Amino acid sequence: MTVKIRVMPTLLFRDVGLVKGVGFDSWRRTGSALQAIKVYNMREVDELVFLDIRATPDGRAPDFAQVDELADECFMPMTVGGGVRNPDHIGELLAVGADKVAVNTAALARPELIRDGALRYGSQCIVVSIDVLRHADGRAEVMSHCGKQPTGREPVEWAKEAEAMGAGEILLTSVDRDGTFTGYDIPLTRAVVDAVRIPVIASGGCGSYQHMADVLRDGKADAIAAASIFHFTEQTPKEAKRYLKQQGFHVRV
Amino acid sequence: MSGVVIVNSGVCNLDSIRRAVEDCGGKPNVTDDPRVVEEADRVILPGVGSFAAAMQAMNEKGLVAGLRNLLARRQIPFLGICLGMQLMASRSHEFGMTEGLDLIPGEIAPLKSTQAGERIPHMGWNETHPRAGAALWRNLPDGADFYFVHSYFYDCAPADILATCPSYGGFAAAVQRDHLMGVQFHPEKSQKAGFQLLRNFLAI
C-alpha cells in the first residue's frame, strides 16, 4: 500500500508576522504564526512548512528563539527553513523543535551542506527547497535568494544532485505560479518526481481542491503544500482531504 | 501521576516529547545523567539522526551502561521512539555496522520499496495494524494513522512484532518483548492517536 499523500499549509514568516504574496512579491499580512499553529493543531493538519522569507535576503541566521516558541505548540511535524547556511544551523533548528530543515540558497552555493547535514542528522530531516521560475520561452530555471536570483541551474538536474548528496525530500515551488490560484506546474512536478526516488512536495499556484488532485494524479507528487488557498479563501486542509479521498486518493481523514 | 525519565541521547529535540508526555498526564524528567536513568521507574528513549552517532553519544555519557544496568535489574516499562526504537536492536547496517542496545534481537536494515509510490525515506502518515490485545493500542482503532519518517526498519522475529505497517513489505511499526516496547513512528507528532498511545504507555 502506498504512503498517504500529505496536505501541508505553508506559513511564510516575515518580520513579525505571517505573510503571503504573489510571485514571491507583493506580500500581504495574514496574521500571527502562533495563532495559525494552534488552529492547525486543532484541525489535525498533516504537516506544516514554516519559512522565514527575510532571513536569507537580510543575511541573517534563522531565528532560533522564535522557532523554539512555535515548535513548543506544534504537535504535528514541522519543516523549518529560511537562512540556513551551515550544519550547525540545521542542528540548532532540530534542537529547538524543527522535525525537518529546509535548505535552499546556501545549498545551491555549497551542495556539501546537504551531505554534511544528512551525515550528521540523517537524510530524513534534510528537505531541499527548490524554487523554479518558468521563463516566457518555457525554460525552467532554479532561483535562489527567495526567488530573486537566477542560478542557471536546471531543476531536474539540481534535484538529482540534491538527492545524491543525501536530501530526504524535495519541496518544489513554482515562483511564477505562486499566489496566482492558477494551479501547480504539473510538467515541472512530474519531471522532478520521475527523476528522483525521494518524496516530492508540490508547491506554488494552488487555487482549488481540483488543482491538488491534478498535481497528485498527473504530477505524481507525494505531498502538496499550499498557502493562499488556506489564507485567503474558505477552503481548508480537512475539506481538501475529504475531496481527495472522494477522488480515490489515499489520504488521512 | 506517572514519572517518566526521557533519555537525552544527543541530537534530537526533546521539547515536543516532553510536552506531549505532560499533556498526557505524565511527569517527564529529561536527563542525560546515567545515575538518574538507573533509578527510573519508566523510560522513554527518543531519537532522530544516525544510529552510530546516537550510540556513540550514549556510550560516551555512560547511558548505554546505565540503561543496561536498569533493565537487567528491573522490569520497568520502556518505550523507544523512532531511532530510539531502532537503538533497541542488536545491530544496525546504517553507515557500516554498529552494535545496538540488543534489548530485542534484530537488525536495523534499509527499507525496501515494494511498489510504485513507496519512496524512501518513508515520510508521512501511514496505517498501523497491531496484534490482538496490544496494550499500546488500547482505545485506538486497527489501522490508526501515525506519522513516520525513516529510511531503515527493525528486522526481527515475527513474535516480537507488535504492529505492522502495510507499506514497504509490511515492516514492524512497533516491537514488544514483555515490558520493552518500541514504535517506529512519532507519537508526539501524531496528534490524537499519538497522545492516546502515550497515555496507554503511561498506564502500563
Short mmCIF file of C-alpha atoms in Angstrom, two decimals:
data_model
loop_
_atom_site.label_atom_id
_atom_site.label_comp_id
_atom_site.label_asym_id
_atom_site.label_seq_id
_atom_site.Cartn_x
_atom_site.Cartn_y
_atom_site.Cartn_z
CA MET A 1 0.00 0.00 0.00
CA THR A 2 1.30 3.46 -0.82
CA VAL A 3 2.01 6.09 1.78
CA LYS A 4 -0.81 8.58 2.33
CA ILE A 5 -0.43 11.83 0.48
CA ARG A 6 0.01 14.87 2.71
CA VAL A 7 -1.65 18.28 2.54
CA MET A 8 0.58 20.91 4.14
CA PRO A 9 -0.19 24.53 4.81
CA THR A 10 2.84 26.75 4.19
CA LEU A 11 3.41 29.56 6.68
CA LEU A 12 5.63 32.35 5.40
CA PHE A 13 7.14 34.45 8.13
CA ARG A 14 8.40 37.96 7.55
CA ASP A 15 9.42 40.49 10.19
CA VAL A 16 6.83 39.97 12.94
CA GLY A 17 4.03 38.00 11.32
CA LEU A 18 2.81 35.71 8.60
CA VAL A 19 2.50 36.95 5.04
CA LYS A 20 1.53 35.67 1.63
CA GLY A 21 2.48 37.14 -1.71
CA VAL A 22 2.17 36.69 -5.44
CA GLY A 23 5.17 35.50 -7.42
CA PHE A 24 7.33 35.81 -4.29
CA ASP A 25 6.42 39.51 -4.04
CA SER A 26 3.60 41.91 -3.03
CA TRP A 27 3.36 40.48 0.46
CA ARG A 28 0.12 40.71 2.40
CA ARG A 29 -0.12 40.16 6.15
CA THR A 30 -2.11 37.10 7.16
CA GLY A 31 -1.78 37.01 10.94
CA SER A 32 0.20 35.56 13.82
CA ALA A 33 2.30 32.42 13.48
CA LEU A 34 1.46 31.08 16.92
CA GLN A 35 -2.25 31.52 16.33
CA ALA A 36 -2.03 29.73 12.97
CA ILE A 37 -0.17 26.80 14.53
CA LYS A 38 -2.78 26.46 17.27
CA VAL A 39 -5.58 26.43 14.72
CA TYR A 40 -3.80 23.84 12.58
CA ASN A 41 -3.19 21.66 15.67
CA MET A 42 -6.89 21.70 16.37
CA ARG A 43 -7.69 20.84 12.77
CA GLU A 44 -5.23 17.93 12.77
CA VAL A 45 -3.27 19.12 9.77
CA ASP A 46 -0.84 16.53 8.33
CA GLU A 47 2.29 18.66 8.50
CA LEU A 48 3.41 22.30 8.43
CA VAL A 49 6.02 24.16 6.41
CA PHE A 50 7.36 27.29 8.08
CA LEU A 51 9.67 29.52 6.04
CA ASP A 52 11.33 32.71 7.26
CA ILE A 53 11.47 34.53 3.93
CA ARG A 54 13.54 37.51 5.14
CA ALA A 55 16.41 35.60 6.73
CA THR A 56 18.46 34.95 3.57
CA PRO A 57 17.79 38.33 1.88
CA ASP A 58 18.73 40.05 5.17
CA GLY A 59 21.83 37.88 5.50
CA ARG A 60 20.92 36.64 8.96
CA ALA A 61 20.69 33.23 10.64
CA PRO A 62 17.37 31.55 11.44
CA ASP A 63 15.54 33.00 14.44
CA PHE A 64 16.03 30.03 16.77
CA ALA A 65 14.15 31.57 19.72
CA GLN A 66 11.13 32.15 17.50
CA VAL A 67 11.17 28.57 16.17
CA ASP A 68 11.56 27.28 19.73
CA GLU A 69 8.45 29.13 20.82
CA LEU A 70 6.40 27.94 17.84
CA ALA A 71 7.62 24.33 17.97
CA ASP A 72 6.52 24.01 21.60
CA GLU A 73 2.94 24.49 20.43
CA CYS A 74 3.22 22.33 17.33
CA PHE A 75 2.04 18.73 17.75
CA MET A 76 2.41 17.91 14.10
CA PRO A 77 5.55 17.55 12.03
CA MET A 78 7.10 20.86 11.13
CA THR A 79 9.63 21.70 8.42
CA VAL A 80 11.51 24.94 9.08
CA GLY A 81 13.52 26.92 6.55
CA GLY A 82 14.99 30.33 5.84
CA GLY A 83 18.55 31.49 6.44
CA VAL A 84 20.03 28.01 6.98
CA ARG A 85 23.67 28.35 5.96
CA ASN A 86 25.63 25.60 7.75
CA PRO A 87 25.21 22.24 9.53
CA ASP A 88 25.17 23.97 12.94
CA HIS A 89 22.09 25.94 11.88
CA ILE A 90 20.42 22.63 10.98
CA GLY A 91 21.40 21.11 14.33
CA GLU A 92 20.16 24.10 16.27
CA LEU A 93 16.80 24.17 14.45
CA LEU A 94 16.34 20.46 15.20
CA ALA A 95 17.31 21.11 18.81
CA VAL A 96 14.65 23.79 19.24
CA GLY A 97 11.95 21.60 17.74
CA ALA A 98 12.00 21.51 13.94
CA ASP A 99 11.37 17.99 12.65
CA LYS A 100 12.92 18.74 9.29
CA VAL A 101 15.02 21.61 7.99
CA ALA A 102 14.69 23.15 4.54
CA VAL A 103 17.82 24.38 2.79
CA ASN A 104 17.81 26.41 -0.40
CA THR A 105 20.15 29.28 -1.28
CA ALA A 106 23.10 28.05 0.81
CA ALA A 107 22.80 24.53 -0.65
CA LEU A 108 22.90 25.96 -4.17
CA ALA A 109 26.11 27.79 -3.33
CA ARG A 110 27.60 24.82 -1.49
CA PRO A 111 25.82 21.50 -2.13
CA GLU A 112 28.00 19.78 0.52
CA LEU A 113 25.70 21.42 3.07
CA ILE A 114 23.13 18.75 2.16
CA ARG A 115 25.65 15.93 2.61
CA ASP A 116 27.04 17.32 5.87
CA GLY A 117 23.55 17.78 7.27
CA ALA A 118 22.44 14.31 6.17
CA LEU A 119 25.52 12.60 7.64
CA ARG A 120 25.13 14.34 10.97
CA TYR A 121 21.37 14.33 11.41
CA GLY A 122 20.07 11.81 8.88
CA SER A 123 18.65 12.29 5.39
CA GLN A 124 15.11 12.15 6.73
CA CYS A 125 15.38 15.65 8.18
CA ILE A 126 17.01 17.41 5.22
CA VAL A 127 14.48 18.99 2.86
CA VAL A 128 15.91 20.67 -0.22
CA SER A 129 13.68 23.54 -1.21
CA ILE A 130 13.83 24.30 -4.94
CA ASP A 131 12.26 27.49 -6.27
CA VAL A 132 11.70 27.38 -10.02
CA LEU A 133 10.88 30.16 -12.45
CA ARG A 134 9.47 29.22 -15.84
CA HIS A 135 10.63 31.73 -18.43
CA ALA A 136 8.49 33.01 -21.31
CA ASP A 137 10.17 30.51 -23.66
CA GLY A 138 9.12 27.63 -21.39
CA ARG A 139 12.58 27.03 -19.94
CA ALA A 140 12.57 26.30 -16.21
CA GLU A 141 15.36 27.75 -14.05
CA VAL A 142 16.21 27.30 -10.37
CA MET A 143 16.15 30.60 -8.46
CA SER A 144 17.95 31.43 -5.22
CA HIS A 145 17.57 34.20 -2.62
CA CYS A 146 13.82 33.82 -2.17
CA GLY A 147 13.14 33.56 -5.89
CA LYS A 148 15.13 36.67 -6.79
CA GLN A 149 18.43 35.43 -8.25
CA PRO A 150 18.76 33.23 -11.33
CA THR A 151 21.22 30.37 -10.84
CA GLY A 152 21.49 28.97 -14.37
CA ARG A 153 20.59 25.56 -12.95
CA GLU A 154 18.04 23.21 -14.42
CA PRO A 155 15.51 21.93 -11.82
CA VAL A 156 15.67 18.21 -12.66
CA GLU A 157 19.47 18.18 -12.61
CA TRP A 158 19.58 20.05 -9.31
CA ALA A 159 17.00 17.71 -7.78
CA LYS A 160 19.08 14.68 -8.79
CA GLU A 161 22.24 16.26 -7.39
CA ALA A 162 20.44 17.10 -4.14
CA GLU A 163 19.23 13.52 -3.82
CA ALA A 164 22.72 12.17 -4.48
CA MET A 165 24.03 14.48 -1.74
CA GLY A 166 21.59 12.94 0.74
CA ALA A 167 18.43 15.06 0.62
CA GLY A 168 15.46 13.29 2.20
CA GLU A 169 12.73 15.24 0.47
CA ILE A 170 12.22 17.98 -2.11
CA LEU A 171 9.95 20.98 -1.69
CA LEU A 172 9.38 22.11 -5.26
CA THR A 173 7.88 25.57 -5.64
CA SER A 174 6.87 27.34 -8.82
CA VAL A 175 7.78 31.01 -8.42
CA ASP A 176 5.65 32.18 -11.33
CA ARG A 177 2.57 30.23 -10.15
CA ASP A 178 2.98 31.32 -6.50
CA GLY A 179 -0.11 33.15 -5.22
CA THR A 180 -1.87 33.09 -8.60
CA PHE A 181 -4.53 30.42 -7.85
CA THR A 182 -3.92 29.04 -11.38
CA GLY A 183 -2.78 25.55 -10.40
CA TYR A 184 0.54 23.79 -9.83
CA ASP A 185 3.20 23.49 -12.52
CA ILE A 186 2.40 19.87 -13.33
CA PRO A 187 5.06 19.16 -16.01
CA LEU A 188 7.74 20.54 -13.67
CA THR A 189 6.50 18.39 -10.79
CA ARG A 190 6.28 15.27 -12.92
CA ALA A 191 9.76 15.76 -14.35
CA VAL A 192 11.30 16.03 -10.87
CA VAL A 193 9.22 13.18 -9.39
CA ASP A 194 10.30 10.87 -12.22
CA ALA A 195 13.96 11.80 -11.77
CA VAL A 196 14.34 11.06 -8.03
CA ARG A 197 13.36 8.34 -5.53
CA ILE A 198 12.79 10.65 -2.55
CA PRO A 199 9.40 12.25 -1.80
CA VAL A 200 8.50 15.45 -3.66
CA ILE A 201 6.18 18.14 -2.26
CA ALA A 202 4.47 20.21 -4.96
CA SER A 203 4.07 23.89 -4.12
CA GLY A 204 3.01 27.14 -5.76
CA GLY A 205 -0.20 28.04 -7.55
CA CYS A 206 -2.88 26.04 -5.77
CA GLY A 207 -6.30 27.68 -6.06
CA SER A 208 -8.70 24.77 -5.67
CA TYR A 209 -9.00 21.19 -4.49
CA GLN A 210 -9.10 20.19 -8.14
CA HIS A 211 -5.59 21.65 -8.59
CA MET A 212 -4.41 19.38 -5.77
CA ALA A 213 -5.95 16.34 -7.42
CA ASP A 214 -4.36 17.32 -10.76
CA VAL A 215 -0.80 17.57 -9.42
CA LEU A 216 -1.19 14.34 -7.44
CA ARG A 217 -2.58 12.38 -10.40
CA ASP A 218 -0.63 13.86 -13.30
CA GLY A 219 2.39 15.25 -11.48
CA LYS A 220 2.67 12.18 -9.18
CA ALA A 221 3.57 14.41 -6.22
CA ASP A 222 3.84 12.71 -2.82
CA ALA A 223 2.54 15.73 -0.96
CA ILE A 224 1.12 19.15 -1.67
CA ALA A 225 1.87 22.44 0.01
CA ALA A 226 -0.45 25.41 -0.27
CA ALA A 227 -0.76 28.82 1.34
CA SER A 228 -3.03 31.41 -0.34
CA ILE A 229 -5.92 28.98 -0.69
CA PHE A 230 -5.93 28.43 3.08
CA HIS A 231 -5.21 32.09 4.00
CA PHE A 232 -7.50 33.92 1.60
CA THR A 233 -10.37 31.55 0.87
CA GLU A 234 -12.77 29.45 2.92
CA GLN A 235 -11.10 26.25 1.75
CA THR A 236 -9.42 24.13 4.44
CA PRO A 237 -6.91 21.26 4.57
CA LYS A 238 -9.56 18.97 6.04
CA GLU A 239 -12.04 19.64 3.23
CA ALA A 240 -9.24 19.26 0.72
CA LYS A 241 -8.52 15.78 2.03
CA ARG A 242 -12.19 14.80 2.00
CA TYR A 243 -12.34 15.90 -1.63
CA LEU A 244 -9.16 13.99 -2.48
CA LYS A 245 -10.48 10.87 -0.78
CA GLN A 246 -13.62 11.05 -2.91
CA GLN A 247 -11.35 11.28 -5.94
CA GLY A 248 -9.75 8.00 -4.92
CA PHE A 249 -6.54 9.28 -3.32
CA HIS A 250 -5.06 7.61 -0.27
CA VAL A 251 -5.30 10.29 2.47
CA ARG A 252 -5.66 10.52 6.22
CA VAL A 253 -9.11 11.94 7.03
CA MET B 1 0.90 10.81 38.10
CA SER B 2 3.37 8.62 36.29
CA GLY B 3 7.01 9.72 36.42
CA VAL B 4 8.90 9.14 33.17
CA VAL B 5 12.60 9.50 32.54
CA ILE B 6 13.18 10.74 28.99
CA VAL B 7 16.71 9.82 27.97
CA ASN B 8 18.57 12.57 26.15
CA SER B 9 20.62 10.54 23.68
CA GLY B 10 22.16 13.56 21.97
CA VAL B 11 20.97 15.16 18.77
CA CYS B 12 17.26 15.45 18.98
CA ASN B 13 14.53 17.71 20.11
CA LEU B 14 13.10 16.60 23.42
CA ASP B 15 10.74 19.53 23.95
CA SER B 16 7.91 18.06 21.89
CA ILE B 17 8.10 14.65 23.56
CA ARG B 18 8.35 16.28 27.00
CA ARG B 19 5.34 18.50 26.25
CA ALA B 20 3.37 15.54 24.88
CA VAL B 21 4.07 13.42 27.99
CA GLU B 22 2.98 16.31 30.22
CA ASP B 23 -0.18 16.72 28.17
CA CYS B 24 -0.90 13.02 28.67
CA GLY B 25 -0.67 13.36 32.43
CA GLY B 26 2.88 12.07 32.88
CA LYS B 27 5.69 13.70 34.84
CA PRO B 28 8.66 13.85 32.48
CA ASN B 29 12.25 14.18 33.60
CA VAL B 30 14.58 14.81 30.67
CA THR B 31 18.13 13.74 31.51
CA ASP B 32 21.46 12.55 30.16
CA ASP B 33 22.65 11.53 33.62
CA PRO B 34 23.11 7.72 33.78
CA ARG B 35 22.56 7.76 37.57
CA VAL B 36 19.10 9.26 37.08
CA VAL B 37 18.38 6.73 34.33
CA GLU B 38 19.37 3.83 36.59
CA GLU B 39 16.74 4.86 39.14
CA ALA B 40 13.89 5.30 36.63
CA ASP B 41 10.52 3.59 37.04
CA ARG B 42 9.56 4.23 33.41
CA VAL B 43 11.76 5.21 30.45
CA ILE B 44 11.23 6.79 27.06
CA LEU B 45 14.17 6.70 24.65
CA PRO B 46 13.52 9.14 21.78
CA GLY B 47 15.92 9.85 18.95
CA VAL B 48 16.45 11.14 15.48
CA GLY B 49 19.54 11.13 13.33
CA SER B 50 22.02 8.38 12.68
CA PHE B 51 22.27 5.15 14.67
CA ALA B 52 26.06 5.24 15.02
CA ALA B 53 26.13 8.87 16.22
CA ALA B 54 23.46 8.16 18.84
CA MET B 55 25.17 5.01 20.15
CA GLN B 56 28.48 6.86 20.35
CA ALA B 57 26.92 9.78 22.25
CA MET B 58 25.12 7.39 24.62
CA ASN B 59 28.28 5.36 25.23
CA GLU B 60 30.30 8.48 25.96
CA LYS B 61 27.74 9.66 28.52
CA GLY B 62 27.52 6.23 30.17
CA LEU B 63 23.86 5.96 29.16
CA VAL B 64 24.27 2.57 27.46
CA ALA B 65 25.66 1.08 30.68
CA GLY B 66 23.04 2.93 32.74
CA LEU B 67 20.16 1.57 30.67
CA ARG B 68 21.59 -1.96 30.65
CA ASN B 69 22.02 -1.90 34.45
CA LEU B 70 18.49 -0.63 34.95
CA LEU B 71 16.86 -3.12 32.59
CA ALA B 72 18.88 -6.06 33.96
CA ARG B 73 17.69 -5.28 37.48
CA ARG B 74 14.08 -4.26 36.98
CA GLN B 75 11.21 -4.94 34.59
CA ILE B 76 10.16 -1.33 34.06
CA PRO B 77 8.07 -0.13 31.08
CA PHE B 78 10.43 1.07 28.36
CA LEU B 79 9.42 2.81 25.11
CA GLY B 80 11.83 3.54 22.27
CA ILE B 81 10.61 6.08 19.70
CA CYS B 82 11.84 6.20 16.08
CA LEU B 83 15.64 5.98 16.25
CA GLY B 84 15.14 5.18 19.95
CA MET B 85 13.27 2.04 18.87
CA GLN B 86 16.00 1.13 16.40
CA LEU B 87 18.64 1.50 19.14
CA MET B 88 16.90 -1.44 20.89
CA ALA B 89 18.16 -3.76 18.13
CA SER B 90 21.27 -5.95 18.23
CA ARG B 91 22.96 -4.03 15.43
CA SER B 92 22.38 -1.63 12.55
CA HIS B 93 23.51 -1.58 8.93
CA GLU B 94 23.26 2.22 8.68
CA PHE B 95 26.66 3.67 7.60
CA GLY B 96 28.51 0.38 8.29
CA MET B 97 27.76 -2.00 11.15
CA THR B 98 27.12 -0.63 14.66
CA GLU B 99 26.19 -2.54 17.81
CA GLY B 100 22.92 -1.52 19.45
CA LEU B 101 21.45 -1.97 22.95
CA ASP B 102 20.39 -5.52 21.99
CA LEU B 103 17.16 -5.40 24.00
CA ILE B 104 15.10 -7.26 21.40
CA PRO B 105 17.19 -9.34 18.97
CA GLY B 106 17.11 -7.97 15.44
CA GLU B 107 18.91 -5.88 12.87
CA ILE B 108 18.23 -2.42 11.50
CA ALA B 109 18.15 -2.78 7.71
CA PRO B 110 17.39 -0.39 4.84
CA LEU B 111 13.71 -0.06 3.90
CA LYS B 112 12.88 -1.51 0.51
CA SER B 113 10.30 -0.06 -1.82
CA THR B 114 7.96 -2.87 -2.90
CA GLN B 115 5.73 -0.87 -5.26
CA ALA B 116 5.38 2.45 -7.06
CA GLY B 117 4.68 5.35 -4.74
CA GLU B 118 6.76 3.88 -1.90
CA ARG B 119 9.54 6.44 -1.81
CA ILE B 120 12.46 6.39 0.58
CA PRO B 121 12.60 7.89 3.19
CA HIS B 122 9.16 6.68 4.24
CA MET B 123 7.75 10.06 5.15
CA GLY B 124 4.21 10.82 6.19
CA TRP B 125 1.11 9.29 7.73
CA ASN B 126 0.51 5.60 7.50
CA GLU B 127 -1.65 2.91 8.99
CA THR B 128 -0.71 0.58 11.81
CA HIS B 129 -2.17 -2.84 12.46
CA PRO B 130 -1.49 -4.07 16.00
CA ARG B 131 -1.70 -7.65 17.11
CA ALA B 132 -4.76 -8.57 19.18
CA GLY B 133 -4.81 -7.20 22.70
CA ALA B 134 -1.85 -4.81 22.25
CA ALA B 135 -1.91 -2.59 25.35
CA LEU B 136 -0.22 0.31 23.49
CA TRP B 137 -3.16 0.39 21.03
CA ARG B 138 -5.87 0.43 23.71
CA ASN B 139 -8.75 2.68 22.58
CA LEU B 140 -7.13 3.05 19.17
CA PRO B 141 -8.72 1.54 16.06
CA ASP B 142 -7.00 -1.07 13.94
CA GLY B 143 -5.46 0.97 11.14
CA ALA B 144 -4.81 4.06 13.29
CA ASP B 145 -2.61 6.56 11.42
CA PHE B 146 0.74 7.72 12.80
CA TYR B 147 3.49 9.93 11.41
CA PHE B 148 6.56 8.08 10.10
CA VAL B 149 9.89 9.44 8.94
CA HIS B 150 12.65 6.87 8.46
CA SER B 151 14.76 5.02 5.89
CA TYR B 152 15.57 1.89 7.93
CA PHE B 153 13.42 -0.70 9.66
CA TYR B 154 13.64 -3.18 12.53
CA ASP B 155 14.11 -6.66 11.08
CA CYS B 156 13.22 -9.03 13.93
CA ALA B 157 11.38 -12.27 14.74
CA PRO B 158 7.62 -12.14 13.99
CA ALA B 159 6.92 -12.95 17.66
CA ASP B 160 8.48 -9.61 18.67
CA ILE B 161 6.44 -7.52 16.20
CA LEU B 162 3.66 -5.66 17.98
CA ALA B 163 2.21 -3.83 14.97
CA THR B 164 2.84 -3.72 11.26
CA CYS B 165 2.59 -1.00 8.64
CA PRO B 166 1.14 -2.14 5.29
CA SER B 167 3.77 -0.36 3.13
CA TYR B 168 7.33 -1.38 2.21
CA GLY B 169 6.54 -5.07 2.50
CA GLY B 170 4.75 -4.77 5.86
CA PHE B 171 7.57 -3.73 8.19
CA ALA B 172 7.42 -3.53 12.00
CA ALA B 173 5.67 -0.31 13.03
CA ALA B 174 6.16 -1.41 16.65
CA VAL B 175 8.03 -4.10 18.56
CA GLN B 176 7.48 -5.52 22.02
CA ARG B 177 9.03 -8.11 24.25
CA ASP B 178 7.47 -8.09 27.71
CA HIS B 179 7.97 -4.61 29.21
CA LEU B 180 10.23 -3.45 26.39
CA MET B 181 8.41 -1.60 23.61
CA GLY B 182 9.38 0.44 20.59
CA VAL B 183 7.50 2.38 17.93
CA GLN B 184 8.97 3.40 14.58
CA PHE B 185 6.63 6.39 14.20
CA HIS B 186 6.49 9.62 16.21
CA PRO B 187 3.57 9.53 18.71
CA GLU B 188 4.48 13.04 19.89
CA LYS B 189 3.80 14.33 16.36
CA SER B 190 0.80 12.11 15.65
CA GLN B 191 -1.85 14.27 17.30
CA LYS B 192 -4.81 12.43 18.92
CA ALA B 193 -3.71 8.89 18.07
CA GLY B 194 -0.16 9.61 19.22
CA PHE B 195 -1.28 11.10 22.51
CA GLN B 196 -3.59 8.12 23.13
CA LEU B 197 -0.66 5.77 22.57
CA LEU B 198 1.46 7.75 25.04
CA ARG B 199 -1.36 7.64 27.60
CA ASN B 200 -1.54 3.89 27.06
CA PHE B 201 2.20 3.61 27.69
CA LEU B 202 1.91 5.66 30.88
CA ALA B 203 -0.84 3.31 32.07
CA ILE B 204 1.22 0.12 31.58
#
